[in-house]
PDB file of C-alpha atoms in Angstrom:
ATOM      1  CA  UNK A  30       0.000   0.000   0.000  1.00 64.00           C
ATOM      2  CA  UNK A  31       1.504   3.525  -0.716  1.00 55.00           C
ATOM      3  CA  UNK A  32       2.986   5.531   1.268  1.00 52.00           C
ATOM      4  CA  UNK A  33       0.482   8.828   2.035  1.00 48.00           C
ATOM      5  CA  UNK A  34       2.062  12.420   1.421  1.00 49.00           C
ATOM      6  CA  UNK A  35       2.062  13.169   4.514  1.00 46.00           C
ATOM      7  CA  UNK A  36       5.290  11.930   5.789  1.00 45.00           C
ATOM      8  CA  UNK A  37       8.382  14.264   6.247  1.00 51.00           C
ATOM      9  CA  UNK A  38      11.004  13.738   4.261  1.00 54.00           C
ATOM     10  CA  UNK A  39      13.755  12.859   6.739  1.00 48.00           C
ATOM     11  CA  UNK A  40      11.032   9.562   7.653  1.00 74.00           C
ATOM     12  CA  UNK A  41      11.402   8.650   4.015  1.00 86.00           C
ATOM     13  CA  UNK A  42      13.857   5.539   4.713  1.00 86.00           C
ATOM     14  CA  UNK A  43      11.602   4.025   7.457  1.00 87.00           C
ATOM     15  CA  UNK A  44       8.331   4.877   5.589  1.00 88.00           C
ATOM     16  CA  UNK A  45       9.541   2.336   3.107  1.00 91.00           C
ATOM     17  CA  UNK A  46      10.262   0.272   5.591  1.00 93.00           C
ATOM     18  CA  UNK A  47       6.772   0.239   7.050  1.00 93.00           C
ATOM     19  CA  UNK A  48       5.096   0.241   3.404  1.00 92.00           C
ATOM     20  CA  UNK A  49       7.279  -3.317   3.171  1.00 94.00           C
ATOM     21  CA  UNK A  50       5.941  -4.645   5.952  1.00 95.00           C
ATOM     22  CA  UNK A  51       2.286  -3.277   5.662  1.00 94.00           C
ATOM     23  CA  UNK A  52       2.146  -5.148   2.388  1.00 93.00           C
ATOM     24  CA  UNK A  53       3.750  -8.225   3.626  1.00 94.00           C
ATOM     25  CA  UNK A  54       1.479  -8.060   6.620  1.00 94.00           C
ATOM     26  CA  UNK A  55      -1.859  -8.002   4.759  1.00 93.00           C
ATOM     27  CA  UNK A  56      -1.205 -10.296   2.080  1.00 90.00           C
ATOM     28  CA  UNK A  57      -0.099 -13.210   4.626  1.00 93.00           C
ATOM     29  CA  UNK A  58      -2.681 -12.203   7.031  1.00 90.00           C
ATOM     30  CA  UNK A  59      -5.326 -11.698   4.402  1.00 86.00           C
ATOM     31  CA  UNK A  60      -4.450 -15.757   3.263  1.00 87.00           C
ATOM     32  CA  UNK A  61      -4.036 -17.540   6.555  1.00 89.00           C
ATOM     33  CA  UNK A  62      -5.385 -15.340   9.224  1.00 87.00           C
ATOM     34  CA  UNK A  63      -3.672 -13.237  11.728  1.00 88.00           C
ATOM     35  CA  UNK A  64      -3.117 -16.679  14.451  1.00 88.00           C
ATOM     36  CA  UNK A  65      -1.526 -18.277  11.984  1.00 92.00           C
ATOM     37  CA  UNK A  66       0.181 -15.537  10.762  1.00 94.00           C
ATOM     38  CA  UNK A  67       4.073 -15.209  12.015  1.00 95.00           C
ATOM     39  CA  UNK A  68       6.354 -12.116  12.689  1.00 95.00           C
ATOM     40  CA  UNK A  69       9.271 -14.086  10.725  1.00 96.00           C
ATOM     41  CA  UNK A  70       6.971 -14.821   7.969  1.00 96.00           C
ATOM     42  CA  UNK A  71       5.755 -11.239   7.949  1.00 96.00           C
ATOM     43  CA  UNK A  72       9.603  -9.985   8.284  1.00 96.00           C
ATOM     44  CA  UNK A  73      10.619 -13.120   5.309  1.00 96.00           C
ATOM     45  CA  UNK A  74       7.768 -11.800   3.093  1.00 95.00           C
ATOM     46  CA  UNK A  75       8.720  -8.233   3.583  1.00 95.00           C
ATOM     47  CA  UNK A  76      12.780  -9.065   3.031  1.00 95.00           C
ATOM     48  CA  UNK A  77      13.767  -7.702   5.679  1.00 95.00           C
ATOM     49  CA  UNK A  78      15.265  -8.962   9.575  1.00 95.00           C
ATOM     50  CA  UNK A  79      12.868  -9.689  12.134  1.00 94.00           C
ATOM     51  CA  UNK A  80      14.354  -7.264  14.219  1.00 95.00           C
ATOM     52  CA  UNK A  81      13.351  -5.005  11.913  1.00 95.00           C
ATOM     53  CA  UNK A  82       9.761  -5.572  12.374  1.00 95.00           C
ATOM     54  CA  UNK A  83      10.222  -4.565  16.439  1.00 94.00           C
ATOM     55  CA  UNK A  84      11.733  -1.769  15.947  1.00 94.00           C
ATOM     56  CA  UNK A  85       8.980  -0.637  13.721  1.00 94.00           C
ATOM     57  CA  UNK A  86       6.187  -2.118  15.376  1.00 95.00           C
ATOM     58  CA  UNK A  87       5.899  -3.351  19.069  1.00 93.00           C
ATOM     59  CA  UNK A  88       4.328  -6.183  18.662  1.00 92.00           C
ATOM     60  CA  UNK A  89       2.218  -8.133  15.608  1.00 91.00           C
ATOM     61  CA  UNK A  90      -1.032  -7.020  17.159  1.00 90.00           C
ATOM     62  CA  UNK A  91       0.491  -3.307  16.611  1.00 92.00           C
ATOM     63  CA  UNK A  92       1.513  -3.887  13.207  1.00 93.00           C
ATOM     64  CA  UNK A  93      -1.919  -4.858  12.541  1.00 92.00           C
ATOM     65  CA  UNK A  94      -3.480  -1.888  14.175  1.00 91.00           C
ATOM     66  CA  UNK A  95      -1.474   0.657  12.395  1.00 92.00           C
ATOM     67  CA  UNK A  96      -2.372  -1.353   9.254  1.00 93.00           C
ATOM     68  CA  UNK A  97      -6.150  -1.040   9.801  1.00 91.00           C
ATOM     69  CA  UNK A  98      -5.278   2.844  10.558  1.00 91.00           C
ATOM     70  CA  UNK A  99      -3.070   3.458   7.271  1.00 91.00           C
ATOM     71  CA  UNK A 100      -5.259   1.981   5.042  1.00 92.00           C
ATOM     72  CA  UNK A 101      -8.414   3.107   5.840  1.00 92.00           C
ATOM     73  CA  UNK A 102      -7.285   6.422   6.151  1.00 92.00           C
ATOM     74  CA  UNK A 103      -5.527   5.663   2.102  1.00 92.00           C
ATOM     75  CA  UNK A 104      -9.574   5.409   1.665  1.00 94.00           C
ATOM     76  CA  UNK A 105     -10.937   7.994   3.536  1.00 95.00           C
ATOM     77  CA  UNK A 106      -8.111  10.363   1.867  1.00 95.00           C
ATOM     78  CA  UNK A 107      -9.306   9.562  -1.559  1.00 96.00           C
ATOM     79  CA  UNK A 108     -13.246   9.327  -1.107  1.00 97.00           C
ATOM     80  CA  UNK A 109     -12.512  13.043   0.516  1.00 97.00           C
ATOM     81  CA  UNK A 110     -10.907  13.897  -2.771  1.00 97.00           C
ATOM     82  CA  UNK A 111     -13.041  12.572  -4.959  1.00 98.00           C
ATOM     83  CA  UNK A 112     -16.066  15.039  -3.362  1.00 97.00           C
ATOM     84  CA  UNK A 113     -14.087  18.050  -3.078  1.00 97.00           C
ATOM     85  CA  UNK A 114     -12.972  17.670  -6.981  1.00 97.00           C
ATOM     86  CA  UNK A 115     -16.565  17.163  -7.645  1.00 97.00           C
ATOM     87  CA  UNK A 116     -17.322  20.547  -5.541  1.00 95.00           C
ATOM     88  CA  UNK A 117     -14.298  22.138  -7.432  1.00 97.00           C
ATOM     89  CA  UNK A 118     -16.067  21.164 -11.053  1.00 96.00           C
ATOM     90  CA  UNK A 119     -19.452  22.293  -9.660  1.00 96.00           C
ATOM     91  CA  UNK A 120     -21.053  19.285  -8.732  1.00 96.00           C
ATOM     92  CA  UNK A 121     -23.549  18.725  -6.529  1.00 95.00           C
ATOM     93  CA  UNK A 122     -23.543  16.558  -3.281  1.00 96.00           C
ATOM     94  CA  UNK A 123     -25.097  13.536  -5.241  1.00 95.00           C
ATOM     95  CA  UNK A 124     -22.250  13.740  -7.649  1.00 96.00           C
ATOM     96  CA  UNK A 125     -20.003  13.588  -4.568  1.00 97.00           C
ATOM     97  CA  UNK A 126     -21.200  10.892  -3.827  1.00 97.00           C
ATOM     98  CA  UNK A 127     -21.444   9.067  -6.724  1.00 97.00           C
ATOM     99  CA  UNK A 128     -17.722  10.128  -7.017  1.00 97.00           C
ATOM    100  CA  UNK A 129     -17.135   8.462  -4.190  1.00 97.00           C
ATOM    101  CA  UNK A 130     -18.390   5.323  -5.117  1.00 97.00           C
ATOM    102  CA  UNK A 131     -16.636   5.315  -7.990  1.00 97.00           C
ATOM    103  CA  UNK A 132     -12.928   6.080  -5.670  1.00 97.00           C
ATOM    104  CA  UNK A 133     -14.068   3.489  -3.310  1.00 96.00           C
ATOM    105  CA  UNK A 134     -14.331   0.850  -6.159  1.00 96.00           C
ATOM    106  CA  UNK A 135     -10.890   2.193  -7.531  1.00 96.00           C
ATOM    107  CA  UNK A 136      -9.261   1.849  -3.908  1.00 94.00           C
ATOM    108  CA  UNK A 137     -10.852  -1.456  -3.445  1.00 93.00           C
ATOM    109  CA  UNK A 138      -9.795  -2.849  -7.023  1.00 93.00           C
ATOM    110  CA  UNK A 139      -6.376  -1.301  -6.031  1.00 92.00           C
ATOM    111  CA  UNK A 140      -5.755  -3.391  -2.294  1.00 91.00           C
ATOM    112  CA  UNK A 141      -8.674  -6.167  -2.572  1.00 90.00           C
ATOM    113  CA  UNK A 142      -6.403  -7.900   0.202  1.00 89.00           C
ATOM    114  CA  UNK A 143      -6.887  -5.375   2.736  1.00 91.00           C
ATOM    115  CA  UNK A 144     -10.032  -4.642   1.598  1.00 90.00           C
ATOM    116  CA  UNK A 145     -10.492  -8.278   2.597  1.00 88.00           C
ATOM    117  CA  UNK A 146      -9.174  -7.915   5.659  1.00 88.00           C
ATOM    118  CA  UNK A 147     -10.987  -5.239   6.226  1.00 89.00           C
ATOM    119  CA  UNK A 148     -14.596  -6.364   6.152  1.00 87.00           C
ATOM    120  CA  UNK A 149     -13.683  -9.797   7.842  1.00 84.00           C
ATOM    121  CA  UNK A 150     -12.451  -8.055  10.884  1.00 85.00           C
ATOM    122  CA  UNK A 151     -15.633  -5.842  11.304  1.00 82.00           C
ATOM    123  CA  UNK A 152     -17.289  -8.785  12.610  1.00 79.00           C
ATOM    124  CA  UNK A 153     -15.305 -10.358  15.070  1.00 77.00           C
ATOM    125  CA  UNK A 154     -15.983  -8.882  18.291  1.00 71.00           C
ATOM    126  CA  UNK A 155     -12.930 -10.020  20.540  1.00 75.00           C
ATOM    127  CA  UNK A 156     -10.289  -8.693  18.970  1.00 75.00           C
ATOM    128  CA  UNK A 157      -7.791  -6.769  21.047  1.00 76.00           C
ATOM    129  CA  UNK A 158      -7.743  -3.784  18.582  1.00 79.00           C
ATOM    130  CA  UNK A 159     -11.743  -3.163  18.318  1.00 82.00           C
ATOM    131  CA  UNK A 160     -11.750   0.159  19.502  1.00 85.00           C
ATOM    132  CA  UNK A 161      -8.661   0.833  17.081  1.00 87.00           C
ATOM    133  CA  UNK A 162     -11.424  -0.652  13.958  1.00 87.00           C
ATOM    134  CA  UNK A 163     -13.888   1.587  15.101  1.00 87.00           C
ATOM    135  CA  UNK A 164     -12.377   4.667  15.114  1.00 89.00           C
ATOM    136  CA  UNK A 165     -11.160   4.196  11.948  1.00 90.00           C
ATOM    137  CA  UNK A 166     -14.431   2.828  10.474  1.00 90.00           C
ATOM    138  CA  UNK A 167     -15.744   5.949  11.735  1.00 93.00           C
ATOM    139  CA  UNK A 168     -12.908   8.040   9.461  1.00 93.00           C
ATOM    140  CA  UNK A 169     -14.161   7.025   6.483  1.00 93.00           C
ATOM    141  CA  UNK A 170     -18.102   6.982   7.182  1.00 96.00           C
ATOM    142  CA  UNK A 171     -17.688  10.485   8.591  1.00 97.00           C
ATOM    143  CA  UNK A 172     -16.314  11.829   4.988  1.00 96.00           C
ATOM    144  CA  UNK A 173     -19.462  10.311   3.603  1.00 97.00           C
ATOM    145  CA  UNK A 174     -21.656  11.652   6.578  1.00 98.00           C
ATOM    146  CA  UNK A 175     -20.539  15.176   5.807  1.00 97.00           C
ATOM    147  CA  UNK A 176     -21.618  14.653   2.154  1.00 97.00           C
ATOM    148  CA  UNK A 177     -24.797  14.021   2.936  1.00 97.00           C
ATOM    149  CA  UNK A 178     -25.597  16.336   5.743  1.00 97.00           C
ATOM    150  CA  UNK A 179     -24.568  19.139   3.118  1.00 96.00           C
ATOM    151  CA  UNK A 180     -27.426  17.475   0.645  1.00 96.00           C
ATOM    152  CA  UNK A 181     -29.716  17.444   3.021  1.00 96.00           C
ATOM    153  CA  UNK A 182     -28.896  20.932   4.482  1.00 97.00           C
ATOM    154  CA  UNK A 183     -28.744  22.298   0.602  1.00 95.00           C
ATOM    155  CA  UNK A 184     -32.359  20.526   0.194  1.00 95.00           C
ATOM    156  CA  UNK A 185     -30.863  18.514  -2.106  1.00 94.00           C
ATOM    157  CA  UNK A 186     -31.577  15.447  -0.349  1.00 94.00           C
ATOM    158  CA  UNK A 187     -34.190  14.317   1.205  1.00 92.00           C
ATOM    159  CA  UNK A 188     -34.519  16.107   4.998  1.00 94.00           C
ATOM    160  CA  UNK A 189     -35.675  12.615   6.160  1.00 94.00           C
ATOM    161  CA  UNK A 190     -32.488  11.137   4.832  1.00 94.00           C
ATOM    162  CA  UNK A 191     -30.992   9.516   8.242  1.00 96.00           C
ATOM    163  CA  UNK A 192     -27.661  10.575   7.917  1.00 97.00           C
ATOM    164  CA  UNK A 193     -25.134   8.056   9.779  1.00 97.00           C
ATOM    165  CA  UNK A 194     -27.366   5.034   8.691  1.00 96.00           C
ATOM    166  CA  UNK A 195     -26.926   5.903   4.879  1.00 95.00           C
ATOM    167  CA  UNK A 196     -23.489   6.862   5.270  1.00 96.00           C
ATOM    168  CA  UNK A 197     -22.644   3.068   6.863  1.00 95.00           C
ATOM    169  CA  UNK A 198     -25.151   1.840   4.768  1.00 93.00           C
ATOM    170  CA  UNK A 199     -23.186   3.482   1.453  1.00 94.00           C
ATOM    171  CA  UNK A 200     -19.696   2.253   2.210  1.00 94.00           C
ATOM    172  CA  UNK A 201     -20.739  -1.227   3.470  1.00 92.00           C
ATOM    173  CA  UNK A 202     -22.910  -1.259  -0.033  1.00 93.00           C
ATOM    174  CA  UNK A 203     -19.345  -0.368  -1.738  1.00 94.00           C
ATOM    175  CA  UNK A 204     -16.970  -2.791   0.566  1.00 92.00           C
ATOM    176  CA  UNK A 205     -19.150  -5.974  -0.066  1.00 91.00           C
ATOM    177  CA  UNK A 206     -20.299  -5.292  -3.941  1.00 93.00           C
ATOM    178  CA  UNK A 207     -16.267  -5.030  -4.515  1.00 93.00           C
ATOM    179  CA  UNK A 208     -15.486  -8.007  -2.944  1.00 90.00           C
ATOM    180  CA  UNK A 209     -18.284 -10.006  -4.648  1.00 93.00           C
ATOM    181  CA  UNK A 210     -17.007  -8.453  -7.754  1.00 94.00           C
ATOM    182  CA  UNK A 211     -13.907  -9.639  -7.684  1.00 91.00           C
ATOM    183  CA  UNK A 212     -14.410 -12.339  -6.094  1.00 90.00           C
ATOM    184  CA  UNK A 213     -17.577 -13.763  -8.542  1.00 94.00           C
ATOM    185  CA  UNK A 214     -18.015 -11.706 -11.150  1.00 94.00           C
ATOM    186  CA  UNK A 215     -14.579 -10.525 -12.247  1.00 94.00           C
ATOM    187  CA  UNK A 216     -15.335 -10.648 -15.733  1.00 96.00           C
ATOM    188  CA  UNK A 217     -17.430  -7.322 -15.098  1.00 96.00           C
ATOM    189  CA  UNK A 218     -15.653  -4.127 -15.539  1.00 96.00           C
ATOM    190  CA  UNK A 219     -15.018  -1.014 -12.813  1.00 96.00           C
ATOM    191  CA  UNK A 220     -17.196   0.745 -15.077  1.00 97.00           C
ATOM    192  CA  UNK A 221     -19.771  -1.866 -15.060  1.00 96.00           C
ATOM    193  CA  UNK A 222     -19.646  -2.004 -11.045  1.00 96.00           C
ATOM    194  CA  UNK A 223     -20.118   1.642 -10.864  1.00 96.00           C
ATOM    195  CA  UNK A 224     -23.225   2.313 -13.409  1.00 96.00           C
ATOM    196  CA  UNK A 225     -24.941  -0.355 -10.837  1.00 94.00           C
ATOM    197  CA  UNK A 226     -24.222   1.493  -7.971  1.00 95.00           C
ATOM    198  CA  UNK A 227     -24.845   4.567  -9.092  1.00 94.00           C
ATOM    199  CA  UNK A 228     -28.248   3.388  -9.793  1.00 92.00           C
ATOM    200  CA  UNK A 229     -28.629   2.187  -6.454  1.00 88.00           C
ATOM    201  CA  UNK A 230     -27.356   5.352  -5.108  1.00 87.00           C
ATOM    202  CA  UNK A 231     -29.495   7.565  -6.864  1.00 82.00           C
ATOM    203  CA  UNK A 232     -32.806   5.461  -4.923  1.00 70.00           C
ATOM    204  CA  UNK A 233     -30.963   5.298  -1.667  1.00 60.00           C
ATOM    205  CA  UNK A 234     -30.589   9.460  -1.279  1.00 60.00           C
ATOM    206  CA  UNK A 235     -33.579  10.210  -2.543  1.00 51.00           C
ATOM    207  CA  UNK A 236     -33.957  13.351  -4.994  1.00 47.00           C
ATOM    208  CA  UNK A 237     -31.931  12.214  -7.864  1.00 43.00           C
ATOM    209  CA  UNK A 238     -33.781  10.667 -10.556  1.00 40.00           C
TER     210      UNK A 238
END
């Protein structure tokens, strides 16, 4: 997964470092689960020593935290570009949306293995890094929310539209329909995947026909 902008430039080295063992992280985890998962496989798949692992990450269960946290913000980052270039070409709120659809697909085709991971640990409840999940879930359903409450503020969308229900409801609609599109139906196109979903979208919000 890519490195975000953010990072200083004197952090490039270990950034790398990190990105190595992100990816190595959530590809092994993603195909035999976290148990099973070792810090000298992660550290083997990632090429580097496992002392290298420790002295980015405390522990596994740390790594993985920090994964869930870079990569979901990667998405909320993008879905929050995707509406404020849609405000910048003088879109509405529903195009925002549908914009966002469109970068969630895009981010989804682009890391299906964390996207994977993802969704599989939203419903496991006795996981030591829970609270860590739902802050983060809440990162990128909040970029949605604010969509939304601006529709519904503008009059644009409907002012019975419940706002954090359609917002969860949106991205989970996004998160599974990826996964069962590349998982069943890869044969479909992005473009394909989005002109469905778009469709949905425009009966979900109400007041875009």
């Amino acid at each position: 997964m890519e490195r975000s902008s953010t990072a200083s430039g004197g952090s490039t080295r270990r950034e790398a470092t990190r990105q190595k063992l992100y990816e190595a992280a959530v590809t092994l985890i993603a195909e035999q689960g976290f148990s099973a998962t070792t810090v000298d496989e992660i550290a083997e798949r990632a090429g580097v020593a496992k002392g290298t692992v420790y002295y980015n990450f405390a522990s596994k269960s740390v790594l993985f935290e920090e994964l869930l946290r870079h990569g979901v913000g990667l998405l909320a980052a993008s879905l929050r570009e995707a509406a404020d270039r849609t405000a910048l070409q003088g879109g509405g709120r529903g195009d925002a949306l549908d914009a966002m659809i469109r970068a969630g697909l895009v981010f989804i085709d682009r890391y299906p293995a964390f996207t994977q991971l993802y969704v599989a640990e939203l419903w496991r409840t006795n996981r030591a890094w829970q609270s860590t999940l739902l802050v983060v879930r809440q990162q990128a359903v909040a970029v949605v929310e604010d969509v939304l409450r601006e529709g519904v503020e503008s009059g644009e969308f409907s002012a019975e539209t419940d706002v954090p229900l359609t917002a969860a409801a949106l991205v989970g609609m996004v998160l599974v329909a990826a996964l069962d599109w590349r998982s069943f139906q890869p044969e479909r196109s992005l473009d394909e995947v989005h002109a469905a979903l778009s469709r949905l979208l425009q009966g979900h919000v109400g007041g875009r026909h």
